[in-house]
mmCIF file of C-alpha atoms and ligand atoms in Angstrom:
data_model
loop_
_atom_site.group_PDB
_atom_site.id
_atom_site.type_symbol
_atom_site.label_atom_id
_atom_site.label_comp_id
_atom_site.label_asym_id
_atom_site.label_seq_id
_atom_site.Cartn_x
_atom_site.Cartn_y
_atom_site.Cartn_z
ATOM 1 C CA MET A 1 0.000 0.000 0.000
ATOM 2 C CA SER A 2 1.734 3.163 -1.099
ATOM 3 C CA ALA A 3 -1.046 5.722 -0.618
ATOM 4 C CA PRO A 4 0.003 8.566 1.675
ATOM 5 C CA LYS A 5 -1.268 8.345 5.219
ATOM 6 C CA ARG A 6 -4.232 10.652 5.810
ATOM 7 C CA PHE A 7 -5.013 12.069 9.169
ATOM 8 C CA PRO A 8 -8.490 13.132 10.191
ATOM 9 C CA ALA A 9 -9.099 16.874 10.036
ATOM 10 C CA SER A 10 -9.300 16.940 13.839
ATOM 11 C CA LEU A 11 -5.555 16.235 13.992
ATOM 12 C CA LYS A 12 -4.617 19.338 12.075
ATOM 13 C CA PRO A 13 -3.115 21.989 14.378
ATOM 14 C CA ALA A 14 -5.909 24.325 15.402
ATOM 15 C CA ALA A 15 -5.538 27.900 16.617
ATOM 16 C CA ALA A 16 -5.505 27.658 20.423
ATOM 17 C CA PRO A 17 -8.175 29.713 22.123
ATOM 18 C CA GLN A 18 -6.800 32.353 24.472
ATOM 19 C CA ARG A 19 -7.980 30.637 27.672
ATOM 20 C CA GLU A 20 -5.942 27.532 26.828
ATOM 21 C CA LEU A 21 -2.760 29.469 27.503
ATOM 22 C CA LEU A 22 -3.629 29.040 31.164
ATOM 23 C CA MET A 23 -4.130 25.288 30.751
ATOM 24 C CA PRO A 24 -0.949 23.860 29.288
ATOM 25 C CA GLN A 25 -1.939 20.376 30.411
ATOM 26 C CA ARG A 26 -4.802 20.556 27.904
ATOM 27 C CA HIS A 27 -2.215 20.407 25.117
ATOM 28 C CA LEU A 28 -0.576 17.413 26.671
ATOM 29 C CA ARG A 29 -3.916 15.637 26.919
ATOM 30 C CA GLN A 30 -4.699 16.473 23.311
ATOM 31 C CA ALA A 31 -1.253 15.357 22.158
ATOM 32 C CA THR A 32 -1.621 12.070 24.006
ATOM 33 C CA ALA A 33 -5.020 11.441 22.461
ATOM 34 C CA ASP A 34 -3.710 12.355 19.013
ATOM 35 C CA ALA A 35 -0.681 10.101 19.420
ATOM 36 C CA ALA A 36 -2.928 7.187 20.327
ATOM 37 C CA ARG A 37 -5.048 7.815 17.232
ATOM 38 C CA LEU A 38 -1.977 8.100 15.015
ATOM 39 C CA ALA A 39 -0.356 5.003 16.452
ATOM 40 C CA ARG A 40 -3.382 2.812 15.904
ATOM 41 C CA PRO A 41 -5.073 3.728 12.652
ATOM 42 C CA SER A 42 -8.638 2.445 12.616
ATOM 43 C CA GLY A 43 -11.886 2.374 10.671
ATOM 44 C CA THR A 44 -11.273 2.129 6.965
ATOM 45 C CA GLY A 45 -7.490 2.340 7.557
ATOM 46 C CA LEU A 46 -5.104 -0.420 8.463
ATOM 47 C CA ASP A 47 -7.505 -2.072 10.897
ATOM 48 C CA SER A 48 -10.151 -2.776 8.284
ATOM 49 C CA GLY A 49 -8.838 -6.149 7.144
ATOM 50 C CA ALA A 50 -9.244 -5.128 3.484
ATOM 51 C CA VAL A 51 -5.683 -3.908 3.307
ATOM 52 C CA ARG A 52 -4.430 -7.213 4.781
ATOM 53 C CA GLN A 53 -6.545 -9.101 2.298
ATOM 54 C CA ARG A 54 -4.988 -7.114 -0.570
ATOM 55 C CA MET A 55 -1.509 -8.130 0.610
ATOM 56 C CA VAL A 56 -2.614 -11.755 0.727
ATOM 57 C CA ASP A 57 -4.284 -11.500 -2.701
ATOM 58 C CA ARG A 58 -1.029 -10.197 -4.177
ATOM 59 C CA LEU A 59 0.850 -13.143 -2.648
ATOM 60 C CA ARG A 60 -1.818 -15.581 -3.868
ATOM 61 C CA ALA A 61 -1.474 -14.208 -7.401
ATOM 62 C CA GLU A 62 2.105 -15.500 -7.392
ATOM 63 C CA GLY A 63 0.550 -18.973 -7.283
ATOM 64 C CA LYS A 64 3.178 -20.600 -5.100
ATOM 65 C CA PHE A 65 1.981 -20.226 -1.518
ATOM 66 C CA ASP A 66 0.014 -22.582 0.741
ATOM 67 C CA GLU A 67 -3.625 -21.485 1.187
ATOM 68 C CA ARG A 68 -3.617 -22.297 4.912
ATOM 69 C CA VAL A 69 -0.640 -19.997 5.417
ATOM 70 C CA LEU A 70 -2.283 -17.217 3.383
ATOM 71 C CA ALA A 71 -5.469 -17.554 5.462
ATOM 72 C CA ALA A 72 -3.477 -17.196 8.689
ATOM 73 C CA MET A 73 -1.656 -14.155 7.282
ATOM 74 C CA ALA A 74 -4.992 -12.583 6.357
ATOM 75 C CA ALA A 75 -5.986 -12.883 10.017
ATOM 76 C CA VAL A 76 -2.923 -11.261 11.615
ATOM 77 C CA PRO A 77 -2.713 -7.428 11.670
ATOM 78 C CA ARG A 78 0.954 -6.938 10.669
ATOM 79 C CA HIS A 79 0.790 -3.185 11.339
ATOM 80 C CA GLU A 80 0.386 -3.950 15.052
ATOM 81 C CA PHE A 81 3.904 -5.415 15.053
ATOM 82 C CA VAL A 82 5.823 -2.520 13.520
ATOM 83 C CA ASP A 83 6.588 0.968 14.724
ATOM 84 C CA SER A 84 3.638 3.332 14.176
ATOM 85 C CA ALA A 85 5.824 5.467 11.870
ATOM 86 C CA LEU A 86 6.143 2.444 9.565
ATOM 87 C CA ALA A 87 2.567 1.178 9.874
ATOM 88 C CA ALA A 88 1.628 2.474 6.416
ATOM 89 C CA GLN A 89 4.238 0.146 4.887
ATOM 90 C CA ALA A 90 3.208 -2.879 6.943
ATOM 91 C CA TYR A 91 1.277 -4.498 4.068
ATOM 92 C CA GLU A 92 3.963 -4.147 1.441
ATOM 93 C CA ASP A 93 6.120 -7.165 0.719
ATOM 94 C CA THR A 94 9.117 -5.765 2.491
ATOM 95 C CA ALA A 95 11.269 -6.320 5.561
ATOM 96 C CA LEU A 96 11.027 -3.438 8.066
ATOM 97 C CA PRO A 97 13.191 -2.433 11.024
ATOM 98 C CA ILE A 98 11.818 -3.464 14.426
ATOM 99 C CA GLY A 99 14.540 -1.876 16.569
ATOM 100 C CA HIS A 100 17.705 -3.352 18.109
ATOM 101 C CA GLY A 101 19.189 -3.661 14.601
ATOM 102 C CA GLN A 102 16.700 -6.431 13.639
ATOM 103 C CA THR A 103 13.969 -6.696 10.997
ATOM 104 C CA ILE A 104 10.518 -8.231 10.624
ATOM 105 C CA SER A 105 10.706 -10.787 7.796
ATOM 106 C CA LYS A 106 9.152 -10.095 4.383
ATOM 107 C CA PRO A 107 5.598 -11.516 4.117
ATOM 108 C CA SER A 108 6.536 -13.576 1.030
ATOM 109 C CA VAL A 109 9.465 -15.131 2.920
ATOM 110 C CA VAL A 110 7.235 -15.954 5.903
ATOM 111 C CA ALA A 111 4.693 -17.532 3.528
ATOM 112 C CA HIS A 112 7.369 -19.510 1.703
ATOM 113 C CA MET A 113 9.040 -20.870 4.846
ATOM 114 C CA LEU A 114 5.753 -21.871 6.485
ATOM 115 C CA GLY A 115 4.718 -23.523 3.203
ATOM 116 C CA LEU A 116 7.936 -25.560 3.262
ATOM 117 C CA LEU A 117 7.110 -26.678 6.823
ATOM 118 C CA PHE A 118 3.579 -27.703 5.762
ATOM 119 C CA ALA A 119 5.034 -29.777 2.933
ATOM 120 C CA GLY A 120 7.043 -31.902 5.419
ATOM 121 C CA PRO A 121 5.996 -35.553 5.876
ATOM 122 C CA ALA A 122 4.393 -35.247 9.346
ATOM 123 C CA ALA A 123 2.674 -31.895 8.717
ATOM 124 C CA ARG A 124 1.286 -33.139 5.378
ATOM 125 C CA GLN A 125 -0.262 -36.118 7.080
ATOM 126 C CA ARG A 126 -1.578 -34.185 10.060
ATOM 127 C CA GLY A 127 -2.674 -30.979 8.322
ATOM 128 C CA SER A 128 -1.083 -28.912 11.116
ATOM 129 C CA LEU A 129 2.414 -27.761 11.938
ATOM 130 C CA GLY A 130 1.976 -29.630 15.241
ATOM 131 C CA ARG A 131 4.359 -28.666 17.995
ATOM 132 C CA VAL A 132 6.550 -25.835 16.721
ATOM 133 C CA LEU A 133 9.810 -24.175 17.789
ATOM 134 C CA GLU A 134 10.632 -20.729 16.376
ATOM 135 C CA ILE A 135 14.101 -19.255 16.841
ATOM 136 C CA GLY A 136 14.097 -15.443 16.636
ATOM 137 C CA THR A 137 10.749 -14.120 17.909
ATOM 138 C CA GLY A 138 11.653 -10.565 16.873
ATOM 139 C CA CYS A 139 8.502 -8.454 17.075
ATOM 140 C CA GLY A 140 6.297 -11.575 17.249
ATOM 141 C CA TYR A 141 4.605 -11.278 13.830
ATOM 142 C CA GLN A 142 5.615 -14.671 12.480
ATOM 143 C CA ALA A 143 4.861 -16.189 15.907
ATOM 144 C CA ALA A 144 1.296 -14.860 15.605
ATOM 145 C CA VAL A 145 0.895 -16.432 12.148
ATOM 146 C CA ILE A 146 2.376 -19.760 13.284
ATOM 147 C CA SER A 147 0.191 -19.961 16.368
ATOM 148 C CA LEU A 148 -2.860 -20.069 14.071
ATOM 149 C CA LEU A 149 -1.359 -23.063 12.245
ATOM 150 C CA ALA A 150 0.173 -25.040 15.096
ATOM 151 C CA ARG A 151 -0.933 -27.133 18.043
ATOM 152 C CA GLN A 152 1.620 -25.396 20.245
ATOM 153 C CA LEU A 153 4.348 -22.812 19.634
ATOM 154 C CA THR A 154 7.491 -22.073 21.631
ATOM 155 C CA SER A 155 9.377 -19.022 20.364
ATOM 156 C CA ILE A 156 12.826 -17.942 21.594
ATOM 157 C CA GLU A 157 14.443 -14.513 21.350
ATOM 158 C CA ARG A 158 17.934 -13.597 22.626
ATOM 159 C CA LEU A 159 17.352 -9.823 22.897
ATOM 160 C CA GLN A 160 15.336 -9.012 25.982
ATOM 161 C CA GLY A 161 14.085 -5.734 24.469
ATOM 162 C CA LEU A 162 12.494 -7.601 21.556
ATOM 163 C CA HIS A 163 11.256 -10.456 23.727
ATOM 164 C CA ASP A 164 9.379 -7.878 25.844
ATOM 165 C CA LYS A 165 8.095 -6.059 22.754
ATOM 166 C CA ALA A 166 6.787 -9.303 21.237
ATOM 167 C CA LYS A 167 4.999 -10.119 24.479
ATOM 168 C CA LEU A 168 3.152 -6.774 24.381
ATOM 169 C CA ASN A 169 2.379 -7.043 20.656
ATOM 170 C CA LEU A 170 0.983 -10.549 21.032
ATOM 171 C CA GLN A 171 -1.116 -9.557 24.041
ATOM 172 C CA ARG A 172 -2.575 -6.679 22.045
ATOM 173 C CA VAL A 173 -3.642 -8.800 19.076
ATOM 174 C CA ALA A 174 -5.184 -11.343 21.491
ATOM 175 C CA LEU A 175 -4.786 -14.635 19.660
ATOM 176 C CA SER A 176 -6.998 -17.561 20.489
ATOM 177 C CA ARG A 177 -3.859 -19.604 21.245
ATOM 178 C CA SER A 178 -0.863 -17.730 22.681
ATOM 179 C CA PRO A 179 2.687 -18.837 21.991
ATOM 180 C CA ARG A 180 5.094 -19.609 24.789
ATOM 181 C CA LEU A 181 7.768 -16.886 24.606
ATOM 182 C CA ILE A 182 11.245 -17.592 25.942
ATOM 183 C CA TRP A 183 14.077 -15.118 26.467
ATOM 184 C CA GLY A 184 17.167 -17.219 25.760
ATOM 185 C CA ASP A 185 19.723 -18.472 23.263
ATOM 186 C CA GLY A 186 17.739 -20.293 20.601
ATOM 187 C CA ARG A 187 20.824 -22.197 19.423
ATOM 188 C CA VAL A 188 20.235 -24.643 22.272
ATOM 189 C CA GLY A 189 16.557 -25.002 21.315
ATOM 190 C CA HIS A 190 14.084 -25.701 24.124
ATOM 191 C CA ALA A 191 14.220 -29.370 25.078
ATOM 192 C CA ALA A 192 11.572 -28.975 27.799
ATOM 193 C CA SER A 193 8.935 -28.040 25.181
ATOM 194 C CA GLY A 194 10.060 -30.576 22.565
ATOM 195 C CA PRO A 195 10.328 -32.738 20.625
ATOM 196 C CA PHE A 196 9.060 -30.517 17.810
ATOM 197 C CA ASP A 197 7.231 -31.466 14.622
ATOM 198 C CA SER A 198 8.370 -28.217 12.997
ATOM 199 C CA ILE A 199 11.354 -25.952 13.676
ATOM 200 C CA ILE A 200 11.788 -22.587 11.961
ATOM 201 C CA ALA A 201 14.670 -20.138 12.350
ATOM 202 C CA ALA A 202 14.383 -16.433 11.523
ATOM 203 C CA ALA A 203 18.152 -15.845 11.824
ATOM 204 C CA GLY A 204 20.930 -17.483 9.812
ATOM 205 C CA GLY A 205 23.934 -19.349 11.233
ATOM 206 C CA GLU A 206 27.030 -21.066 9.842
ATOM 207 C CA ASP A 207 25.417 -24.461 10.334
ATOM 208 C CA ILE A 208 22.339 -26.119 11.863
ATOM 209 C CA PRO A 209 22.873 -26.396 15.650
ATOM 210 C CA SER A 210 22.880 -30.029 16.797
ATOM 211 C CA ALA A 211 20.275 -29.239 19.510
ATOM 212 C CA TRP A 212 17.715 -28.463 16.794
ATOM 213 C CA MET A 213 18.334 -31.816 15.110
ATOM 214 C CA GLU A 214 18.044 -33.633 18.442
ATOM 215 C CA GLN A 215 14.777 -31.849 19.277
ATOM 216 C CA LEU A 216 13.198 -32.519 15.869
ATOM 217 C CA ALA A 217 10.611 -35.318 16.235
ATOM 218 C CA PRO A 218 10.630 -38.296 13.835
ATOM 219 C CA GLY A 219 8.803 -37.193 10.684
ATOM 220 C CA GLY A 220 9.467 -33.559 11.642
ATOM 221 C CA ARG A 221 10.893 -30.837 9.415
ATOM 222 C CA LEU A 222 13.206 -27.913 10.075
ATOM 223 C CA VAL A 223 13.605 -24.822 7.887
ATOM 224 C CA ALA A 224 16.519 -22.474 8.547
ATOM 225 C CA PRO A 225 18.593 -19.909 6.666
ATOM 226 C CA THR A 226 22.156 -21.259 6.737
ATOM 227 C CA ALA A 227 25.517 -20.253 5.274
ATOM 228 C CA ALA A 228 26.325 -22.161 2.071
ATOM 229 C CA GLY A 229 30.018 -21.588 1.538
ATOM 230 C CA GLY A 230 30.766 -19.004 -1.123
ATOM 231 C CA ARG A 231 27.088 -18.872 -2.163
ATOM 232 C CA GLY A 232 26.023 -16.774 0.818
ATOM 233 C CA GLN A 233 22.937 -17.821 2.754
ATOM 234 C CA VAL A 234 20.351 -20.337 1.522
ATOM 235 C CA LEU A 235 17.221 -21.851 3.012
ATOM 236 C CA VAL A 236 18.030 -25.315 4.299
ATOM 237 C CA VAL A 237 15.317 -27.916 4.865
ATOM 238 C CA LEU A 238 16.099 -30.850 7.131
ATOM 239 C CA ASP A 239 13.764 -33.845 7.542
ATOM 240 C CA HIS A 240 14.089 -36.299 10.422
ATOM 241 C CA VAL A 241 13.477 -39.645 8.758
ATOM 242 C CA VAL A 242 13.263 -42.894 10.740
ATOM 243 C CA GLU A 243 13.615 -46.166 8.870
ATOM 244 C CA ALA A 244 13.862 -49.560 10.576
ATOM 245 C CA GLY A 245 14.333 -47.727 13.871
ATOM 246 C CA ILE A 246 17.302 -45.745 12.571
ATOM 247 C CA SER A 247 17.207 -41.948 12.410
ATOM 248 C CA ARG A 248 18.715 -39.934 9.623
ATOM 249 C CA TRP A 249 18.431 -36.283 8.679
ATOM 250 C CA VAL A 250 17.808 -35.569 5.018
ATOM 251 C CA ARG A 251 19.041 -32.136 3.962
ATOM 252 C CA SER A 252 18.029 -30.104 0.935
ATOM 253 C CA GLU A 253 19.054 -26.601 -0.060
ATOM 254 C CA HIS A 254 16.661 -24.044 -1.485
ATOM 255 C CA GLU A 255 16.938 -20.449 -2.701
ATOM 256 C CA ALA A 256 19.351 -17.754 -1.592
ATOM 257 C CA VAL A 257 18.068 -15.580 1.274
ATOM 258 C CA LEU A 258 19.328 -12.796 3.479
ATOM 259 C CA PHE A 259 18.494 -13.073 7.181
ATOM 260 C CA VAL A 260 20.039 -11.372 10.213
ATOM 261 C CA PRO A 261 22.795 -13.476 11.832
ATOM 262 C CA LEU A 262 22.078 -16.201 14.367
ATOM 263 C CA LYS A 263 24.129 -15.110 17.375
ATOM 264 C CA SER A 264 24.964 -16.850 20.626
ATOM 265 C CA GLY A 265 24.235 -15.742 24.158
ATOM 266 C CA VAL A 266 21.512 -13.427 25.430
ATOM 267 C CA VAL A 267 21.470 -9.638 25.710
HETATM 268 N N1 SAH B 301 10.222 -13.724 13.076
HETATM 269 C C1 SAH B 301 10.617 -12.392 13.409
HETATM 270 C C2 SAH B 301 11.872 -11.982 12.676
HETATM 271 C C3 SAH B 301 12.873 -11.458 13.623
HETATM 272 S S1 SAH B 301 14.487 -11.189 12.959
HETATM 273 C C4 SAH B 301 9.484 -11.413 13.182
HETATM 274 O O1 SAH B 301 8.411 -11.809 12.684
HETATM 275 O O2 SAH B 301 9.637 -10.251 13.551
HETATM 276 C C5 SAH B 301 15.410 -12.496 13.728
HETATM 277 C C6 SAH B 301 15.513 -12.460 15.220
HETATM 278 O O3 SAH B 301 16.389 -13.532 15.603
HETATM 279 C C7 SAH B 301 16.137 -11.203 15.813
HETATM 280 O O4 SAH B 301 15.226 -10.610 16.685
HETATM 281 C C8 SAH B 301 17.371 -11.709 16.558
HETATM 282 O O5 SAH B 301 17.630 -11.041 17.775
HETATM 283 C C9 SAH B 301 17.001 -13.157 16.817
HETATM 284 N N2 SAH B 301 18.114 -14.051 17.090
HETATM 285 C C10 SAH B 301 19.355 -14.082 16.539
HETATM 286 N N3 SAH B 301 20.090 -15.067 17.098
HETATM 287 C C11 SAH B 301 19.295 -15.672 18.033
HETATM 288 C C12 SAH B 301 19.477 -16.746 18.953
HETATM 289 N N4 SAH B 301 20.630 -17.416 19.052
HETATM 290 N N5 SAH B 301 18.447 -17.099 19.750
HETATM 291 C C13 SAH B 301 17.254 -16.436 19.688
HETATM 292 N N6 SAH B 301 17.031 -15.400 18.852
HETATM 293 C C14 SAH B 301 18.034 -15.028 18.032
#
């Protein structure tokens, strides 16, 4: 959506009546009310659902995304997860800054990665992503989409500032099923909530941490941006296959991507 943001006429600066000079707190009250209106556009604006639907329709027109994922994306108000100054761009297919040097993933990348998870052996059979682990909660947008497609979601973020922000964002959008948010180093996964049918990383490392492979249930699938030598970063899909009681992990490499780095430790 590239139309300029329009503010109601009531937000235009009005000439202050004389008596208001004696009531400076009136301006503060007005400014607070205006800020709230600006931060949360409503009515026929970003809250209407139509603008979300247009984003989803544009993705659908590409003909390569899973309908269940598109339906979940149509239900999640992405503008609630970005800074109010960027809300007007929330339904464009673009990554946006979310603070702390991180970005919210592009809608088409979210749709593609969740589609890859749905195409895994267990998810295909079950018609759900099952028990999911997400590494890199960020602002919580993808977590909101996943929680509509999963039986249970655990999402880990290493930056406390973003972990807290995601918690607030997810409370505000009030999902029917809330994800479990963990502040921690996602490279060690979250054994207590596993094993997982689906694992998805929103940050790219040099390799796939062994903890993720160990916590991937038989029949489960993992999707993660990973370094591919001189070819930069690619999406790696790993399936946990069990045959005659023996586990093996089948790896395939997909297109080139550009995600923020998977870092260790918490901040
Ligand atoms: N899915 C997110 C995208 C966030 S960007 C969204 O919808 O907004 C990736 C996130 O991964 C960043 O917030 C970054 O801090 C986080 N990250 C990087 N390394 C991590 C690690 N080892 N454990 C947990 N989170 C990590």
